[in-house]
């Protein structure tokens, strides 16, 4: 098996390959609009309903039925476009994409080939190591989802479930600006994060609410930059499209194996054929599914049942005014206002529940310290219980209470962890826990001094050694902490031990 390792962020050196290669990747992401009703009917979109329970006459293509556009879905597409800093097309139109398949009763899918509702936008993809790439979005169009054929319920029959038929999808088409498997996953993760912030798609890949077709090609080092500068990618390597991926991990694996397959073909003197392929995670290979269809294969034409979709700038402006603060802006603000590191700010803005939990807790407190407690203690503890931040038994007020106790020197950071565990499991108020359990830090130097004197008197040999080697003072500090049940103020203990050993 060929081994793919990064040389630079772009050029890949493949063991066994004759030359270096770069990968070029473009993604078509299907994001299901978070809407209770379908794009052209009032049928429910609820996931997991009885088969064929959510089907209107127009979804099943009963004769004479006409589609009616769902304004809410249009609004979500506009909202998504604005969130991706894209141009909104006030005039767009629906086309019929004709093909025959049992799960498509109309015999065509209503989509927007020629005039999509959203034009060019962008997604900032950060790789976590300080590198980032701006991935262009070519367009977003609204279209209907198809139904589902079920082949594994009966040995002799196939079934069709039309619940998904006609559900609104936003197809978000990227430019071929993605340069490797990790970037592909990071792009998808960022897109999902933005959609979730916007509330336009729940981003759930397992239920199929978000899935991607991944286009992969290879080129000689430097070729991509050349075509990027010219804006015309049509002379880059021939691409293959890997269909219907709904796992970040599989997407990365599929890109790796597909790139290796193409490299082997080209270096063997062959040519990559443009086609649609499927990824088999068990065999770790992509397989040809069908040759590439062109637009004319689908006999696209404007849907005569639907008028062009005309929206007003004033409405777009209204939607713009209600956009929430988006991930990039929120992260920058967390770094600025709370003094967080890039990493901490990324973790805390990963989703809205985490970011609002943090902000509520950090109100009037040290940002960095709050970030540490939220990320290390709270997230760590929740993960152990496989709990979500929204189910946290420790509210921002309770966690804030613990942080206040540390800040006021009432308890040490170490005792605070015990208090946290008690609060986490019982919901008790941290200040009450400290009071009732007698966990208050001993800052009374008299009491600490007595404990230090006692340990020193009981260990003359250790004292002699420590006088020669000051590093051994730590042992005394440990003993004093033990003797005081961890409640002595560590700073005071350190100072007293050092002073006493010098006597
Ligand atoms: P088509 O109309 O044939 O579907 P598009 O121009 O719509 O082609 O592109 C489909 C997807 O393929 C886009 O996401 C685009 O970024 C990607 N793509 C285009 N050229 C390449 C290439 N050379 N390598 C990888 N992906 C590409
Ligand atoms: Mg396309």
mmCIF file of C-alpha atoms and ligand atoms in Angstrom, residues 28 171 173 239 292, ligand 2:
data_model
loop_
_atom_site.group_PDB
_atom_site.id
_atom_site.type_symbol
_atom_site.label_atom_id
_atom_site.label_comp_id
_atom_site.label_asym_id
_atom_site.label_seq_id
_atom_site.Cartn_x
_atom_site.Cartn_y
_atom_site.Cartn_z
ATOM 1 C CA UNK A 28 -21.062 19.358 -2.987
ATOM 2 C CA UNK A 171 -26.800 22.085 -2.101
ATOM 3 C CA UNK A 173 -21.098 23.682 -3.934
ATOM 4 C CA UNK A 239 -11.819 14.397 -11.280
ATOM 5 C CA UNK A 292 -20.302 10.966 -15.383
HETATM 6 MG MG1 LIG B 2 -22.556 19.983 -10.134
#
